Structures are given as C-alpha cells and as structure tokens.
PDB file of C-alpha atoms in Angstrom:
ATOM      1  CA  UNK A   1      -2.620  34.932   2.156  1.00  0.00           C
ATOM      2  CA  UNK A   2       0.336  35.578   4.254  1.00  0.00           C
ATOM      3  CA  UNK A   3       3.520  34.798   2.698  1.00  0.00           C
ATOM      4  CA  UNK A   4       4.470  32.819   5.731  1.00  0.00           C
ATOM      5  CA  UNK A   5       4.484  28.887   5.524  1.00  0.00           C
ATOM      6  CA  UNK A   6       4.758  26.161   7.959  1.00  0.00           C
ATOM      7  CA  UNK A   7       6.532  22.892   7.480  1.00  0.00           C
ATOM      8  CA  UNK A   8       5.667  20.447   9.507  1.00  0.00           C
ATOM      9  CA  UNK A   9       8.462  17.630  10.012  1.00  0.00           C
ATOM     10  CA  UNK A  10       8.383  14.348  10.758  1.00  0.00           C
ATOM     11  CA  UNK A  11      12.032  13.595  11.334  1.00  0.00           C
ATOM     12  CA  UNK A  12      11.854   9.586  11.521  1.00  0.00           C
ATOM     13  CA  UNK A  13      10.078   9.594   8.591  1.00  0.00           C
ATOM     14  CA  UNK A  14      11.019   7.070   5.917  1.00  0.00           C
ATOM     15  CA  UNK A  15      14.040   6.251   8.333  1.00  0.00           C
ATOM     16  CA  UNK A  16      15.001   9.642   8.495  1.00  0.00           C
ATOM     17  CA  UNK A  17      14.159  11.033   4.771  1.00  0.00           C
ATOM     18  CA  UNK A  18      12.267  13.289   7.006  1.00  0.00           C
ATOM     19  CA  UNK A  19      14.881  15.401   8.365  1.00  0.00           C
ATOM     20  CA  UNK A  20      16.520  15.371   5.189  1.00  0.00           C
ATOM     21  CA  UNK A  21      13.842  16.484   3.265  1.00  0.00           C
ATOM     22  CA  UNK A  22      12.856  19.254   4.950  1.00  0.00           C
ATOM     23  CA  UNK A  23      15.476  21.405   3.717  1.00  0.00           C
ATOM     24  CA  UNK A  24      15.469  20.749  -0.107  1.00  0.00           C
ATOM     25  CA  UNK A  25      11.333  21.523   0.301  1.00  0.00           C
ATOM     26  CA  UNK A  26      12.303  24.641   1.978  1.00  0.00           C
ATOM     27  CA  UNK A  27      14.861  26.151  -0.513  1.00  0.00           C
ATOM     28  CA  UNK A  28      12.148  25.519  -2.949  1.00  0.00           C
ATOM     29  CA  UNK A  29       9.861  27.092  -1.527  1.00  0.00           C
ATOM     30  CA  UNK A  30      11.996  30.504  -0.368  1.00  0.00           C
ATOM     31  CA  UNK A  31      12.962  30.356  -3.775  1.00  0.00           C
ATOM     32  CA  UNK A  32       9.716  31.337  -4.718  1.00  0.00           C
ATOM     33  CA  UNK A  33       9.733  33.606  -2.125  1.00  0.00           C
ATOM     34  CA  UNK A  34       7.872  32.601   1.018  1.00  0.00           C
ATOM     35  CA  UNK A  35       9.267  32.705   3.843  1.00  0.00           C
ATOM     36  CA  UNK A  36       9.328  29.084   5.775  1.00  0.00           C
ATOM     37  CA  UNK A  37       8.927  28.165   9.692  1.00  0.00           C
ATOM     38  CA  UNK A  38       9.516  24.526  10.583  1.00  0.00           C
ATOM     39  CA  UNK A  39       7.201  22.566  13.178  1.00  0.00           C
ATOM     40  CA  UNK A  40       8.904  19.641  14.989  1.00  0.00           C
ATOM     41  CA  UNK A  41       7.501  18.449  18.144  1.00  0.00           C
ATOM     42  CA  UNK A  42       8.708  17.249  20.963  1.00  0.00           C
ATOM     43  CA  UNK A  43       6.074  14.008  20.120  1.00  0.00           C
ATOM     44  CA  UNK A  44       2.905  13.552  18.186  1.00  0.00           C
ATOM     45  CA  UNK A  45       0.747  15.516  20.958  1.00  0.00           C
ATOM     46  CA  UNK A  46       3.079  18.234  21.169  1.00  0.00           C
ATOM     47  CA  UNK A  47       3.846  18.556  17.457  1.00  0.00           C
ATOM     48  CA  UNK A  48      -0.078  18.548  16.552  1.00  0.00           C
ATOM     49  CA  UNK A  49      -0.392  21.425  19.359  1.00  0.00           C
ATOM     50  CA  UNK A  50       1.760  23.701  17.310  1.00  0.00           C
ATOM     51  CA  UNK A  51       0.489  22.626  14.270  1.00  0.00           C
ATOM     52  CA  UNK A  52      -2.492  23.980  15.485  1.00  0.00           C
ATOM     53  CA  UNK A  53      -1.470  27.121  16.828  1.00  0.00           C
ATOM     54  CA  UNK A  54       0.105  27.764  13.197  1.00  0.00           C
ATOM     55  CA  UNK A  55      -3.601  27.562  11.910  1.00  0.00           C
ATOM     56  CA  UNK A  56      -4.360  29.910  14.335  1.00  0.00           C
ATOM     57  CA  UNK A  57      -1.683  32.354  13.998  1.00  0.00           C
ATOM     58  CA  UNK A  58      -2.976  32.329   9.784  1.00  0.00           C
ATOM     59  CA  UNK A  59      -0.246  30.580   8.406  1.00  0.00           C
ATOM     60  CA  UNK A  60      -0.489  31.069   4.280  1.00  0.00           C
ATOM     61  CA  UNK A  61      -0.304  26.645   4.750  1.00  0.00           C
ATOM     62  CA  UNK A  62       0.674  23.805   6.410  1.00  0.00           C
ATOM     63  CA  UNK A  63       2.882  21.181   4.418  1.00  0.00           C
ATOM     64  CA  UNK A  64       3.346  18.194   5.912  1.00  0.00           C
ATOM     65  CA  UNK A  65       7.071  16.721   5.502  1.00  0.00           C
ATOM     66  CA  UNK A  66       6.803  12.673   6.098  1.00  0.00           C
ATOM     67  CA  UNK A  67       4.712   9.463   5.654  1.00  0.00           C
ATOM     68  CA  UNK A  68       0.813   8.668   5.758  1.00  0.00           C
ATOM     69  CA  UNK A  69       1.005   8.894   9.873  1.00  0.00           C
ATOM     70  CA  UNK A  70       2.337  12.671   9.480  1.00  0.00           C
ATOM     71  CA  UNK A  71      -0.386  13.871   6.961  1.00  0.00           C
ATOM     72  CA  UNK A  72      -3.239  12.456   9.510  1.00  0.00           C
ATOM     73  CA  UNK A  73      -1.410  14.384  11.824  1.00  0.00           C
ATOM     74  CA  UNK A  74      -1.610  17.593   9.783  1.00  0.00           C
ATOM     75  CA  UNK A  75      -5.140  16.998   8.900  1.00  0.00           C
ATOM     76  CA  UNK A  76      -6.422  17.073  12.562  1.00  0.00           C
ATOM     77  CA  UNK A  77      -4.975  20.768  12.509  1.00  0.00           C
ATOM     78  CA  UNK A  78      -5.998  21.739   8.772  1.00  0.00           C
ATOM     79  CA  UNK A  79      -9.774  19.996   8.553  1.00  0.00           C
ATOM     80  CA  UNK A  80     -12.470  22.315   8.453  1.00  0.00           C
ATOM     81  CA  UNK A  81     -10.366  25.288   8.390  1.00  0.00           C
ATOM     82  CA  UNK A  82      -9.288  27.602   5.389  1.00  0.00           C
ATOM     83  CA  UNK A  83      -5.842  26.522   5.624  1.00  0.00           C
ATOM     84  CA  UNK A  84      -4.367  24.467   2.935  1.00  0.00           C
ATOM     85  CA  UNK A  85      -2.303  21.113   3.312  1.00  0.00           C
ATOM     86  CA  UNK A  86       0.411  20.511   1.393  1.00  0.00           C
ATOM     87  CA  UNK A  87       2.833  16.950   1.344  1.00  0.00           C
ATOM     88  CA  UNK A  88       6.362  16.316   0.737  1.00  0.00           C
ATOM     89  CA  UNK A  89       5.759  12.658   0.644  1.00  0.00           C
ATOM     90  CA  UNK A  90       8.921  11.105   1.904  1.00  0.00           C
ATOM     91  CA  UNK A  91       7.678   8.310   4.327  1.00  0.00           C
ATOM     92  CA  UNK A  92       7.147   4.565   3.518  1.00  0.00           C
ATOM     93  CA  UNK A  93       3.805   4.759   2.338  1.00  0.00           C
ATOM     94  CA  UNK A  94       2.656   8.008   0.580  1.00  0.00           C
ATOM     95  CA  UNK A  95      -0.638   6.804  -0.163  1.00  0.00           C
ATOM     96  CA  UNK A  96      -2.171  10.096   0.505  1.00  0.00           C
ATOM     97  CA  UNK A  97       0.219  11.968  -1.935  1.00  0.00           C
ATOM     98  CA  UNK A  98      -0.521   9.341  -4.479  1.00  0.00           C
ATOM     99  CA  UNK A  99      -3.826   9.513  -4.712  1.00  0.00           C
ATOM    100  CA  UNK A 100      -3.428  13.484  -5.448  1.00  0.00           C
ATOM    101  CA  UNK A 101      -0.586  12.895  -8.034  1.00  0.00           C
ATOM    102  CA  UNK A 102       2.029  14.410  -5.654  1.00  0.00           C
ATOM    103  CA  UNK A 103       5.556  13.718  -5.806  1.00  0.00           C
ATOM    104  CA  UNK A 104       6.803  11.282  -4.246  1.00  0.00           C
ATOM    105  CA  UNK A 105      10.095  10.800  -2.296  1.00  0.00           C
ATOM    106  CA  UNK A 106      11.372  13.996  -4.222  1.00  0.00           C
ATOM    107  CA  UNK A 107      10.876  16.965  -1.786  1.00  0.00           C
ATOM    108  CA  UNK A 108      12.414  19.650  -3.646  1.00  0.00           C
ATOM    109  CA  UNK A 109       9.698  18.555  -6.783  1.00  0.00           C
ATOM    110  CA  UNK A 110       7.130  18.564  -3.780  1.00  0.00           C
ATOM    111  CA  UNK A 111       8.043  22.050  -2.747  1.00  0.00           C
ATOM    112  CA  UNK A 112       8.044  24.011  -5.999  1.00  0.00           C
ATOM    113  CA  UNK A 113       4.674  22.404  -6.729  1.00  0.00           C
ATOM    114  CA  UNK A 114       3.583  23.478  -3.408  1.00  0.00           C
ATOM    115  CA  UNK A 115       4.993  27.066  -3.833  1.00  0.00           C
ATOM    116  CA  UNK A 116       3.481  26.745  -7.805  1.00  0.00           C
ATOM    117  CA  UNK A 117      -0.107  26.243  -6.204  1.00  0.00           C
ATOM    118  CA  UNK A 118       0.069  28.727  -3.811  1.00  0.00           C
ATOM    119  CA  UNK A 119       1.368  31.865  -6.047  1.00  0.00           C
ATOM    120  CA  UNK A 120      -1.430  30.075  -8.763  1.00  0.00           C
ATOM    121  CA  UNK A 121      -4.434  29.737  -6.238  1.00  0.00           C
ATOM    122  CA  UNK A 122      -4.688  26.160  -7.569  1.00  0.00           C
ATOM    123  CA  UNK A 123      -6.334  25.229  -4.402  1.00  0.00           C
ATOM    124  CA  UNK A 124      -8.418  22.049  -4.775  1.00  0.00           C
ATOM    125  CA  UNK A 125     -11.333  20.958  -2.358  1.00  0.00           C
ATOM    126  CA  UNK A 126     -11.340  17.319  -1.227  1.00  0.00           C
ATOM    127  CA  UNK A 127     -13.198  15.314   1.027  1.00  0.00           C
ATOM    128  CA  UNK A 128     -12.268  13.857   4.125  1.00  0.00           C
ATOM    129  CA  UNK A 129     -13.212  10.700   6.437  1.00  0.00           C
ATOM    130  CA  UNK A 130     -14.314  11.435  10.305  1.00  0.00           C
ATOM    131  CA  UNK A 131     -14.879   8.865  13.027  1.00  0.00           C
ATOM    132  CA  UNK A 132     -15.270  10.494  16.197  1.00  0.00           C
ATOM    133  CA  UNK A 133     -12.903  13.178  16.782  1.00  0.00           C
ATOM    134  CA  UNK A 134     -10.522  11.906  14.046  1.00  0.00           C
ATOM    135  CA  UNK A 135     -10.406  12.745  10.371  1.00  0.00           C
ATOM    136  CA  UNK A 136      -8.663  10.476   7.752  1.00  0.00           C
ATOM    137  CA  UNK A 137      -7.733  11.072   4.323  1.00  0.00           C
ATOM    138  CA  UNK A 138      -7.120   7.394   2.644  1.00  0.00           C
ATOM    139  CA  UNK A 139      -8.471   4.296   3.933  1.00  0.00           C
ATOM    140  CA  UNK A 140      -9.957   3.126   7.291  1.00  0.00           C
ATOM    141  CA  UNK A 141      -9.220  -0.354   7.095  1.00  0.00           C
ATOM    142  CA  UNK A 142     -10.618  -3.366  10.012  1.00  0.00           C
ATOM    143  CA  UNK A 143     -10.699  -6.988   9.708  1.00  0.00           C
ATOM    144  CA  UNK A 144      -7.497  -9.291   8.821  1.00  0.00           C
ATOM    145  CA  UNK A 145      -5.270  -6.162   7.271  1.00  0.00           C
ATOM    146  CA  UNK A 146      -6.263  -4.390  10.723  1.00  0.00           C
ATOM    147  CA  UNK A 147      -5.024  -7.565  12.672  1.00  0.00           C
ATOM    148  CA  UNK A 148      -1.863  -7.888  10.765  1.00  0.00           C
ATOM    149  CA  UNK A 149      -1.318  -4.262  11.633  1.00  0.00           C
ATOM    150  CA  UNK A 150      -1.935  -5.430  15.705  1.00  0.00           C
ATOM    151  CA  UNK A 151       0.301  -8.402  15.507  1.00  0.00           C
ATOM    152  CA  UNK A 152       3.354  -6.134  13.622  1.00  0.00           C
ATOM    153  CA  UNK A 153       3.240  -2.995  16.194  1.00  0.00           C
ATOM    154  CA  UNK A 154       3.670  -5.719  18.536  1.00  0.00           C
ATOM    155  CA  UNK A 155       6.692  -7.313  17.657  1.00  0.00           C
ATOM    156  CA  UNK A 156       9.613  -6.186  18.461  1.00  0.00           C
ATOM    157  CA  UNK A 157      11.799  -7.736  15.653  1.00  0.00           C
ATOM    158  CA  UNK A 158      12.438  -7.798  12.870  1.00  0.00           C
ATOM    159  CA  UNK A 159      12.373  -3.801  12.043  1.00  0.00           C
ATOM    160  CA  UNK A 160      10.581  -2.309   9.121  1.00  0.00           C
ATOM    161  CA  UNK A 161       8.086  -3.346   6.702  1.00  0.00           C
ATOM    162  CA  UNK A 162       9.588  -7.164   6.819  1.00  0.00           C
ATOM    163  CA  UNK A 163       7.962  -7.393  10.579  1.00  0.00           C
ATOM    164  CA  UNK A 164       4.565  -6.792   8.784  1.00  0.00           C
ATOM    165  CA  UNK A 165       5.523  -9.520   5.886  1.00  0.00           C
ATOM    166  CA  UNK A 166       5.915 -11.759   9.175  1.00  0.00           C
ATOM    167  CA  UNK A 167       2.746 -10.981  10.577  1.00  0.00           C
ATOM    168  CA  UNK A 168       0.473 -11.304   7.632  1.00  0.00           C
ATOM    169  CA  UNK A 169       2.331 -15.160   7.750  1.00  0.00           C
ATOM    170  CA  UNK A 170       1.322 -15.582  10.843  1.00  0.00           C
ATOM    171  CA  UNK A 171      -2.172 -13.929  10.547  1.00  0.00           C
ATOM    172  CA  UNK A 172      -2.968 -16.688   7.792  1.00  0.00           C
ATOM    173  CA  UNK A 173      -2.137 -19.123   9.958  1.00  0.00           C
ATOM    174  CA  UNK A 174      -4.823 -18.336  12.368  1.00  0.00           C
ATOM    175  CA  UNK A 175      -7.333 -16.792   9.845  1.00  0.00           C
ATOM    176  CA  UNK A 176     -11.379 -17.377  10.403  1.00  0.00           C
ATOM    177  CA  UNK A 177     -13.398 -15.221   8.756  1.00  0.00           C
ATOM    178  CA  UNK A 178     -15.305 -12.395  11.102  1.00  0.00           C
ATOM    179  CA  UNK A 179     -18.775 -11.684  11.745  1.00  0.00           C
ATOM    180  CA  UNK A 180     -19.820  -7.934  10.868  1.00  0.00           C
ATOM    181  CA  UNK A 181     -22.638  -5.949  11.271  1.00  0.00           C
ATOM    182  CA  UNK A 182     -22.480  -3.265   8.383  1.00  0.00           C
ATOM    183  CA  UNK A 183     -24.996  -0.326   8.258  1.00  0.00           C
ATOM    184  CA  UNK A 184     -25.021   2.202   5.492  1.00  0.00           C
ATOM    185  CA  UNK A 185     -26.397   5.115   5.788  1.00  0.00           C
ATOM    186  CA  UNK A 186     -28.041   4.731   8.644  1.00  0.00           C
ATOM    187  CA  UNK A 187     -30.189   1.904   6.864  1.00  0.00           C
ATOM    188  CA  UNK A 188     -30.693  -1.606   7.500  1.00  0.00           C
ATOM    189  CA  UNK A 189     -28.025  -3.781   9.689  1.00  0.00           C
ATOM    190  CA  UNK A 190     -25.938  -6.367   7.093  1.00  0.00           C
ATOM    191  CA  UNK A 191     -24.543  -9.021   8.603  1.00  0.00           C
ATOM    192  CA  UNK A 192     -22.303 -10.347   6.819  1.00  0.00           C
ATOM    193  CA  UNK A 193     -19.113 -12.825   7.100  1.00  0.00           C
ATOM    194  CA  UNK A 194     -16.388 -11.140   6.225  1.00  0.00           C
ATOM    195  CA  UNK A 195     -12.375 -11.444   5.796  1.00  0.00           C
ATOM    196  CA  UNK A 196     -11.974  -7.622   5.915  1.00  0.00           C
ATOM    197  CA  UNK A 197     -14.147  -4.167   4.773  1.00  0.00           C
ATOM    198  CA  UNK A 198     -12.249  -1.371   3.759  1.00  0.00           C
ATOM    199  CA  UNK A 199     -13.974   2.022   3.756  1.00  0.00           C
ATOM    200  CA  UNK A 200     -12.250   4.353   1.156  1.00  0.00           C
ATOM    201  CA  UNK A 201     -11.965   8.271   0.715  1.00  0.00           C
ATOM    202  CA  UNK A 202      -8.533   7.525  -1.181  1.00  0.00           C
ATOM    203  CA  UNK A 203      -8.370   4.830  -3.479  1.00  0.00           C
ATOM    204  CA  UNK A 204      -4.636   2.768  -1.892  1.00  0.00           C
ATOM    205  CA  UNK A 205      -3.385   1.738   1.236  1.00  0.00           C
ATOM    206  CA  UNK A 206       0.106  -0.034   2.704  1.00  0.00           C
ATOM    207  CA  UNK A 207       1.932   2.014   0.101  1.00  0.00           C
ATOM    208  CA  UNK A 208      -0.239   0.571  -3.349  1.00  0.00           C
ATOM    209  CA  UNK A 209      -2.396  -1.776  -2.309  1.00  0.00           C
ATOM    210  CA  UNK A 210      -5.368  -0.399  -4.146  1.00  0.00           C
ATOM    211  CA  UNK A 211      -8.148  -1.883  -2.003  1.00  0.00           C
ATOM    212  CA  UNK A 212     -10.474   0.998  -2.930  1.00  0.00           C
ATOM    213  CA  UNK A 213      -9.490   0.944  -6.575  1.00  0.00           C
ATOM    214  CA  UNK A 214     -12.317   3.568  -7.786  1.00  0.00           C
ATOM    215  CA  UNK A 215     -12.472   5.540  -5.072  1.00  0.00           C
ATOM    216  CA  UNK A 216     -12.373   9.495  -5.818  1.00  0.00           C
ATOM    217  CA  UNK A 217     -11.709  12.394  -3.059  1.00  0.00           C
ATOM    218  CA  UNK A 218     -14.052  14.819  -4.102  1.00  0.00           C
ATOM    219  CA  UNK A 219     -17.527  13.222  -4.943  1.00  0.00           C
ATOM    220  CA  UNK A 220     -19.120  13.024  -1.260  1.00  0.00           C
ATOM    221  CA  UNK A 221     -19.530   9.432  -1.005  1.00  0.00           C
ATOM    222  CA  UNK A 222     -16.986   6.367   0.466  1.00  0.00           C
ATOM    223  CA  UNK A 223     -15.864   3.366  -1.710  1.00  0.00           C
ATOM    224  CA  UNK A 224     -16.198   0.297   0.923  1.00  0.00           C
ATOM    225  CA  UNK A 225     -14.739  -2.976  -0.261  1.00  0.00           C
ATOM    226  CA  UNK A 226     -15.682  -6.206   1.458  1.00  0.00           C
ATOM    227  CA  UNK A 227     -13.787  -9.127   1.123  1.00  0.00           C
ATOM    228  CA  UNK A 228     -16.140 -12.052   1.979  1.00  0.00           C
ATOM    229  CA  UNK A 229     -15.362 -15.436   4.015  1.00  0.00           C
ATOM    230  CA  UNK A 230     -13.083 -16.822   1.585  1.00  0.00           C
ATOM    231  CA  UNK A 231     -10.535 -19.712   2.667  1.00  0.00           C
ATOM    232  CA  UNK A 232      -6.836 -18.947   2.536  1.00  0.00           C
ATOM    233  CA  UNK A 233      -6.340 -20.434  -0.661  1.00  0.00           C
ATOM    234  CA  UNK A 234      -8.476 -17.891  -1.922  1.00  0.00           C
ATOM    235  CA  UNK A 235      -7.311 -14.853   0.331  1.00  0.00           C
ATOM    236  CA  UNK A 236      -3.506 -15.816  -1.205  1.00  0.00           C
ATOM    237  CA  UNK A 237      -4.658 -16.219  -4.388  1.00  0.00           C
ATOM    238  CA  UNK A 238      -6.678 -12.732  -4.740  1.00  0.00           C
ATOM    239  CA  UNK A 239      -4.333 -10.515  -2.574  1.00  0.00           C
ATOM    240  CA  UNK A 240      -1.744  -9.842  -4.962  1.00  0.00           C
ATOM    241  CA  UNK A 241      -4.498  -8.363  -7.311  1.00  0.00           C
ATOM    242  CA  UNK A 242      -5.384  -5.468  -4.726  1.00  0.00           C
ATOM    243  CA  UNK A 243      -1.761  -3.624  -6.145  1.00  0.00           C
ATOM    244  CA  UNK A 244      -4.046  -3.227  -9.832  1.00  0.00           C
ATOM    245  CA  UNK A 245      -7.232  -2.817  -8.256  1.00  0.00           C
ATOM    246  CA  UNK A 246      -8.119  -6.239 -10.246  1.00  0.00           C
ATOM    247  CA  UNK A 247      -9.504  -7.830  -6.995  1.00  0.00           C
ATOM    248  CA  UNK A 248     -12.555  -5.761  -7.122  1.00  0.00           C
ATOM    249  CA  UNK A 249     -13.525  -8.452 -10.067  1.00  0.00           C
ATOM    250  CA  UNK A 250     -13.571 -11.675  -7.986  1.00  0.00           C
ATOM    251  CA  UNK A 251     -16.642 -13.332  -6.750  1.00  0.00           C
ATOM    252  CA  UNK A 252     -15.885 -13.236  -3.277  1.00  0.00           C
ATOM    253  CA  UNK A 253     -15.928  -9.265  -2.985  1.00  0.00           C
ATOM    254  CA  UNK A 254     -18.282  -6.759  -3.157  1.00  0.00           C
ATOM    255  CA  UNK A 255     -18.089  -2.870  -3.473  1.00  0.00           C
ATOM    256  CA  UNK A 256     -20.662  -0.232  -2.087  1.00  0.00           C
ATOM    257  CA  UNK A 257     -20.624   3.640  -2.114  1.00  0.00           C
ATOM    258  CA  UNK A 258     -22.035   5.631   1.201  1.00  0.00           C
ATOM    259  CA  UNK A 259     -22.241   8.764   2.633  1.00  0.00           C
ATOM    260  CA  UNK A 260     -21.746   6.806   6.387  1.00  0.00           C
ATOM    261  CA  UNK A 261     -20.974   3.504   7.357  1.00  0.00           C
ATOM    262  CA  UNK A 262     -21.039   2.033  10.861  1.00  0.00           C
ATOM    263  CA  UNK A 263     -19.261  -1.202  11.774  1.00  0.00           C
ATOM    264  CA  UNK A 264     -18.931  -3.408  14.246  1.00  0.00           C
ATOM    265  CA  UNK A 265     -17.072  -7.047  14.929  1.00  0.00           C
ATOM    266  CA  UNK A 266     -15.537  -8.879  17.763  1.00  0.00           C
ATOM    267  CA  UNK A 267     -11.618  -8.259  18.780  1.00  0.00           C
ATOM    268  CA  UNK A 268     -11.488  -5.974  15.696  1.00  0.00           C
ATOM    269  CA  UNK A 269      -9.464  -2.679  15.634  1.00  0.00           C
ATOM    270  CA  UNK A 270     -10.114   0.043  13.205  1.00  0.00           C
ATOM    271  CA  UNK A 271      -6.871   1.566  11.510  1.00  0.00           C
ATOM    272  CA  UNK A 272      -7.526   4.943   9.340  1.00  0.00           C
ATOM    273  CA  UNK A 273      -4.243   6.308   6.984  1.00  0.00           C
ATOM    274  CA  UNK A 274      -2.585   3.312   8.989  1.00  0.00           C
ATOM    275  CA  UNK A 275      -3.013   4.793  12.766  1.00  0.00           C
ATOM    276  CA  UNK A 276      -5.006   3.275  15.416  1.00  0.00           C
ATOM    277  CA  UNK A 277      -8.436   4.293  15.966  1.00  0.00           C
ATOM    278  CA  UNK A 278      -9.445   1.523  18.598  1.00  0.00           C
ATOM    279  CA  UNK A 279     -11.849  -1.120  18.846  1.00  0.00           C
ATOM    280  CA  UNK A 280     -15.115  -1.636  16.745  1.00  0.00           C
ATOM    281  CA  UNK A 281     -18.031  -0.301  16.544  1.00  0.00           C
ATOM    282  CA  UNK A 282     -16.973   2.650  15.207  1.00  0.00           C
ATOM    283  CA  UNK A 283     -18.999   4.761  12.771  1.00  0.00           C
ATOM    284  CA  UNK A 284     -17.310   7.036   9.942  1.00  0.00           C
ATOM    285  CA  UNK A 285     -18.783   9.697   7.904  1.00  0.00           C
ATOM    286  CA  UNK A 286     -17.459  11.246   4.624  1.00  0.00           C
ATOM    287  CA  UNK A 287     -17.160  15.032   4.808  1.00  0.00           C
ATOM    288  CA  UNK A 288     -17.760  16.607   1.605  1.00  0.00           C
ATOM    289  CA  UNK A 289     -14.812  19.784   0.853  1.00  0.00           C
ATOM    290  CA  UNK A 290     -13.367  19.206   4.502  1.00  0.00           C
ATOM    291  CA  UNK A 291      -9.603  20.418   3.436  1.00  0.00           C
ATOM    292  CA  UNK A 292      -8.418  22.207   0.957  1.00  0.00           C
ATOM    293  CA  UNK A 293      -4.925  20.678  -0.539  1.00  0.00           C
ATOM    294  CA  UNK A 294      -2.016  22.098  -2.652  1.00  0.00           C
ATOM    295  CA  UNK A 295      -2.714  19.411  -5.904  1.00  0.00           C
ATOM    296  CA  UNK A 296      -3.009  19.610  -9.056  1.00  0.00           C
ATOM    297  CA  UNK A 297      -6.775  19.615 -10.082  1.00  0.00           C
ATOM    298  CA  UNK A 298      -7.776  16.435 -11.695  1.00  0.00           C
ATOM    299  CA  UNK A 299     -10.610  15.377 -13.918  1.00  0.00           C
ATOM    300  CA  UNK A 300     -13.848  13.589 -12.182  1.00  0.00           C
ATOM    301  CA  UNK A 301     -13.813   9.953 -12.608  1.00  0.00           C
ATOM    302  CA  UNK A 302     -17.024   8.059 -13.252  1.00  0.00           C
ATOM    303  CA  UNK A 303     -18.148   6.292  -9.866  1.00  0.00           C
ATOM    304  CA  UNK A 304     -20.581   3.119  -9.871  1.00  0.00           C
ATOM    305  CA  UNK A 305     -23.910   3.277  -8.771  1.00  0.00           C
ATOM    306  CA  UNK A 306     -24.069   2.985  -4.730  1.00  0.00           C
ATOM    307  CA  UNK A 307     -24.899  -0.126  -3.170  1.00  0.00           C
TER     308      UNK A 307
END
C-alpha cells in the first residue's frame, strides 16, 4: 500500500470546521509516517473528479473531512474499488461516522485512528445502498422527512438547522398521509398509506435520529421503517422517540428487511445521506461489501427476520 494519503476536504462543513479540521488530521497522519495531499475542488463536481483521479492514481486511502454530504461524495469515488475510505467527521449530522463508531468532531483522534487502521490493516468491508448511479451509506429518506428537507432547502431565512425546525412545523400544518407503492426484493406491490418510508443501510439520519435503529452495515440487507398513516398528534408524540429508536415498537410503525426496494409515491423526493436523489419512483439495492472503511471492527448485531 502506498504511503500517500488523500484528504478530501469540505472547507465549509460545520460552519467552517472542515477547513480547521484538515490540519490536525493531516498532522496525525504525517506523524504516523504517511505523506498527505489535500483535495478541495472548486465545487462538488470538480471535487469528485479530483477524488476519482486520486483513487485511480493509487492513493493509499481517501479520507473525507466534513459531514455526511462529504462522505457521500467520497463514496461515489471509492465504492467498488479497493481504496479504503476514512472519515474525519466534523459536519452537522455525522451519521455515517456515528454508525461506524468513529470520533465525532475530534479531527486529531480521527486522523490517528485512520493511521492506526492503515498500519494494522484493520480495514472493514461494509455494505452500501445504490439507487441508479448514486451510492449511499446511511439512510434513504422519503415522505414527511424528505418534504421537510424540500421546504428547508427552499427557505432563504433563517440559516442553519433552525430553518429545518421551522420547515417541520410548516409541513406538520399541511400534513396528509402519502399513498405509496412499495416492492421488496422484486415481490408483490404493497399499496399503503404512510407518513414516511426510510431505507436504512445505517441506523440514523439527521444527526442521530435512529429511524432504522436495528440496521447493520455489513449484513447485506436494508432495514426499512414504515411510519403508517398516523395523525398529526400521533406524529408529534412518536417523533421524539426516534432519537432512542424506541419508535419502532409503536403500533403505527412497521419494519422490514430486504436486499432491494422500489418506492413510488406522488410528489415525493428521495434523499440519501441528506442529498437529493430526485423524485420517486426509485429502486435501491443493498450492495454487500461495496466499500472498505478505516473503522474498528464491530461485533455483529442480531437482526430481525425479513418482512
């Protein structure tokens, strides 16, 4: 393995934390004997082109410095290759890093962990979701949560996460159950009324909301959470439980496990790793061992039977 490592940096992540985090992460890697080069890019398209060039050039690892959006961009460069992905998580959500047990907003510690993993060959194979040509690591969201994202992304004021809180209030006021057509593993079409359908390769989104709390990242299956046609009052009551994953036991919540899913619903956008995929319908498949990550190996968790 080459000793040159590529830092893939989002300088604007976490209100500027990305730029500040690159230096201590690079210092930790250099202290471990690695040569470090940095890739920034003028925009997302240019950054991805440069990351793919680094992977094609044989870099020893691509280390994403930023949040889940930056990790998602990095996945497009490393998925299906032998180049391992490291994460220096300094964004707002950091759900990919959280699922892997990586340091959050501790760039020096994240850099040391990546260096130790490379030196000790502690590289873990995990699954990814794939929808069309796009890869994702955590959750594909659709329904109420994606409509909150749509509205928040259209808002010019306020800035930061508060605008999504306001967007949620506005969407609650306008909320109606959504007619879905859902197909699991190419089987029969299920026609349901639902608040949302979340497809989890990882367990959480939105900075720790454990919407697919039992998801395991190396079992070859998605965990799928369907929140049924509940009232506004029920949704408000159930929503806080998502941070601990206890919403899964609510009678309006149904879970499934499948290797592929097709979702169709009118006027619903799919978001994966917080990034828009486009309008439904879409099909996602869980691709086993699609990426190598610099992360501690975790004990396998017991799953549930497929739905």
